[in-house]
């Protein structure tokens, strides 16, 4: 036996009976992460930040997710009751304070230990204003929420694949910010979409 096989699984141990907040759970990557959390780890609860879409409420959209064949193996291994660990919470990453109700914010800040932030605008034809509000302001707002979490152990942010398209090699390090992100977010909120598009093309 490889001696590494006898080592404790620290990742598994850390997530044992853990409470997690997952954003972007309705997206491609988010669904995969959610499936793995349910199938591999014995977590206590997973809160999912989900917005209303086409008159479908967060709880409805969560049920739609679990009807995906991706979750058949989870259902086979652990039964339908495993999905009761997942709690939908209404919210939108691009809105002020994530659009959270005060009571929901209080619950998250009292209970959550791990934040996995995968929410992002990845459509290349999205207006720049929309992309900035979700990807820049949304991430900043998530960090602000996490700062108030009493039991927080880890904040994981999944960025887009094109964060540094001008770099041939992307190292595992924090890169200096070239622009004032607070000013960019402020301008994005102030100007309408047409004005922002004009500014981008200059």
Coordinates of C-alpha atoms in Angstrom, one line a residue:
X1 CA 0.0 0.0 0.0
X2 CA 1.2 3.5 -0.9
X3 CA 2.0 5.2 2.5
X4 CA 0.0 8.3 1.3
X5 CA -3.1 6.2 1.3
X6 CA -2.9 5.8 5.1
X7 CA -2.7 9.6 5.6
X8 CA -5.8 11.2 7.0
X9 CA -8.1 12.9 4.5
X10 CA -7.9 16.4 5.8
X11 CA -10.3 17.8 3.2
X12 CA -12.9 15.2 4.2
X13 CA -12.3 15.9 7.9
X14 CA -12.7 19.7 7.4
X15 CA -16.0 19.4 5.6
X16 CA -17.4 16.8 8.1
X17 CA -20.7 18.3 9.5
X18 CA -19.8 21.6 7.9
X19 CA -22.2 24.4 6.8
X20 CA -21.5 25.8 3.4
X21 CA -22.7 28.7 1.3
X22 CA -22.5 28.1 -2.5
X23 CA -23.2 30.7 -5.1
X24 CA -23.5 29.9 -8.8
X25 CA -25.0 26.5 -7.9
X26 CA -27.4 26.6 -10.9
X27 CA -24.5 27.0 -13.3
X28 CA -22.4 24.3 -15.0
X29 CA -19.5 24.4 -12.5
X30 CA -21.7 25.0 -9.5
X31 CA -23.8 21.9 -10.2
X32 CA -20.6 19.8 -10.4
X33 CA -19.4 21.2 -7.1
X34 CA -22.7 20.7 -5.4
X35 CA -22.9 17.1 -6.6
X36 CA -19.5 16.3 -5.2
X37 CA -20.2 18.0 -1.9
X38 CA -23.3 15.8 -1.5
X39 CA -21.8 12.6 -2.8
X40 CA -18.3 12.7 -1.1
X41 CA -18.6 14.7 2.0
X42 CA -20.9 14.3 5.0
X43 CA -21.9 18.0 5.3
X44 CA -24.4 19.4 7.7
X45 CA -26.0 22.0 5.4
X46 CA -25.5 23.7 2.1
X47 CA -27.1 27.1 1.6
X48 CA -27.5 28.0 -2.1
X49 CA -27.8 31.7 -3.2
X50 CA -30.4 31.5 -6.0
X51 CA -32.2 34.2 -7.9
X52 CA -35.7 34.1 -9.2
X53 CA -35.7 33.4 -13.0
X54 CA -38.6 33.4 -15.4
X55 CA -41.1 33.4 -12.5
X56 CA -39.3 30.3 -11.0
X57 CA -38.6 30.8 -7.3
X58 CA -35.3 29.6 -5.8
X59 CA -36.9 26.5 -4.3
X60 CA -38.4 25.5 -7.7
X61 CA -35.0 26.1 -9.4
X62 CA -33.3 23.9 -6.8
X63 CA -35.7 21.1 -7.5
X64 CA -35.0 21.4 -11.2
X65 CA -31.3 21.0 -10.5
X66 CA -31.8 17.8 -8.6
X67 CA -33.8 16.3 -11.5
X68 CA -30.6 16.5 -13.6
X69 CA -29.1 13.0 -14.3
X70 CA -25.9 14.4 -12.8
X71 CA -27.4 13.7 -9.3
X72 CA -28.5 10.1 -10.1
X73 CA -25.5 8.6 -8.4
X74 CA -26.0 10.8 -5.3
X75 CA -29.6 9.7 -5.1
X76 CA -28.6 6.0 -5.5
X77 CA -25.9 6.2 -2.8
X78 CA -27.6 8.4 -0.2
X79 CA -31.3 8.5 -1.1
X80 CA -33.5 11.6 -1.8
X81 CA -33.2 12.7 1.8
X82 CA -29.7 13.9 1.1
X83 CA -31.2 16.8 -0.8
X84 CA -32.9 18.1 2.3
X85 CA -29.4 19.3 3.4
X86 CA -29.7 21.9 0.6
X87 CA -31.4 25.2 1.5
X88 CA -32.2 27.7 -1.2
X89 CA -31.9 31.4 -0.2
X90 CA -33.1 34.2 -2.5
X91 CA -30.3 36.5 -3.6
X92 CA -28.7 38.1 -6.6
X93 CA -24.9 38.6 -6.8
X94 CA -25.2 41.8 -8.8
X95 CA -27.6 43.6 -6.3
X96 CA -26.8 45.7 -3.3
X97 CA -26.2 43.5 -0.2
X98 CA -26.8 40.5 -2.6
X99 CA -30.6 41.2 -2.4
X100 CA -30.6 39.2 0.9
X101 CA -33.4 39.6 3.4
X102 CA -32.0 40.7 6.8
X103 CA -33.0 37.4 8.4
X104 CA -31.3 35.4 5.8
X105 CA -28.1 37.5 6.1
X106 CA -28.2 36.9 9.9
X107 CA -28.5 33.1 9.4
X108 CA -25.6 33.0 7.0
X109 CA -23.4 35.0 9.2
X110 CA -24.2 32.9 12.2
X111 CA -23.9 29.5 10.6
X112 CA -21.7 29.4 7.5
X113 CA -18.1 28.0 7.8
X114 CA -17.2 27.7 4.1
X115 CA -18.0 30.0 1.2
X116 CA -17.6 28.7 -2.4
X117 CA -18.3 31.6 -4.7
X118 CA -18.7 30.4 -8.3
X119 CA -21.3 33.0 -9.4
X120 CA -20.2 34.9 -12.5
X121 CA -21.3 36.4 -15.8
X122 CA -19.5 34.3 -18.4
X123 CA -21.5 35.4 -21.5
X124 CA -19.3 37.2 -23.9
X125 CA -22.2 39.2 -25.3
X126 CA -23.4 40.4 -21.9
X127 CA -23.4 44.2 -21.5
X128 CA -20.2 45.4 -19.8
X129 CA -22.3 47.0 -17.0
X130 CA -23.9 43.6 -16.2
X131 CA -20.6 41.8 -16.3
X132 CA -18.9 44.3 -14.0
X133 CA -21.8 44.4 -11.5
X134 CA -21.8 40.6 -11.2
X135 CA -18.1 39.8 -11.5
X136 CA -16.6 42.8 -9.7
X137 CA -19.1 44.3 -7.4
X138 CA -20.7 40.9 -6.7
X139 CA -17.4 39.4 -5.6
X140 CA -16.7 42.4 -3.4
X141 CA -20.2 42.1 -1.8
X142 CA -19.6 38.4 -1.2
X143 CA -16.3 39.2 0.6
X144 CA -18.1 41.8 2.7
X145 CA -20.7 39.3 3.7
X146 CA -18.1 36.7 4.6
X147 CA -16.2 39.2 6.8
X148 CA -19.3 39.1 9.1
X149 CA -19.4 35.3 9.3
X150 CA -18.7 34.3 12.9
X151 CA -17.5 30.8 12.0
X152 CA -15.8 31.4 8.7
X153 CA -12.9 29.0 8.0
X154 CA -12.5 29.4 4.2
X155 CA -13.5 31.6 1.3
X156 CA -13.1 30.1 -2.1
X157 CA -13.5 32.3 -5.2
X158 CA -13.6 30.8 -8.6
X159 CA -12.6 33.4 -11.1
X160 CA -13.2 33.4 -14.8
X161 CA -10.6 31.8 -17.2
X162 CA -9.8 35.2 -18.7
X163 CA -8.7 37.1 -15.7
X164 CA -5.2 37.6 -17.1
X165 CA -5.5 37.0 -20.9
X166 CA -2.3 38.9 -21.6
X167 CA -0.2 36.6 -19.5
X168 CA 1.4 33.6 -21.2
X169 CA 2.0 31.9 -17.9
X170 CA -0.4 32.5 -14.9
X171 CA 1.4 31.9 -11.6
X172 CA -0.3 30.9 -8.4
X173 CA 0.1 34.3 -6.8
X174 CA -1.8 37.5 -6.1
X175 CA -1.3 39.9 -9.0
X176 CA -1.3 43.7 -8.5
X177 CA -4.4 45.5 -9.5
X178 CA -3.8 47.9 -12.4
X179 CA -7.0 49.9 -11.9
X180 CA -8.9 51.3 -9.0
X181 CA -11.6 48.7 -8.6
X182 CA -13.7 50.9 -6.2
X183 CA -13.8 53.7 -8.8
X184 CA -14.7 51.3 -11.6
X185 CA -17.6 49.8 -9.6
X186 CA -18.8 53.3 -8.7
X187 CA -18.7 54.5 -12.3
X188 CA -20.5 51.3 -13.4
X189 CA -23.4 52.0 -11.0
X190 CA -23.6 55.6 -11.9
X191 CA -23.6 55.5 -15.7
X192 CA -26.1 53.7 -18.0
X193 CA -25.2 50.8 -20.3
X194 CA -24.8 52.9 -23.4
X195 CA -22.5 55.4 -21.7
X196 CA -20.3 52.6 -20.4
X197 CA -20.0 51.0 -23.8
X198 CA -18.9 54.4 -25.3
X199 CA -16.3 54.7 -22.5
X200 CA -15.0 51.2 -23.1
X201 CA -14.5 51.8 -26.8
X202 CA -12.4 55.0 -26.3

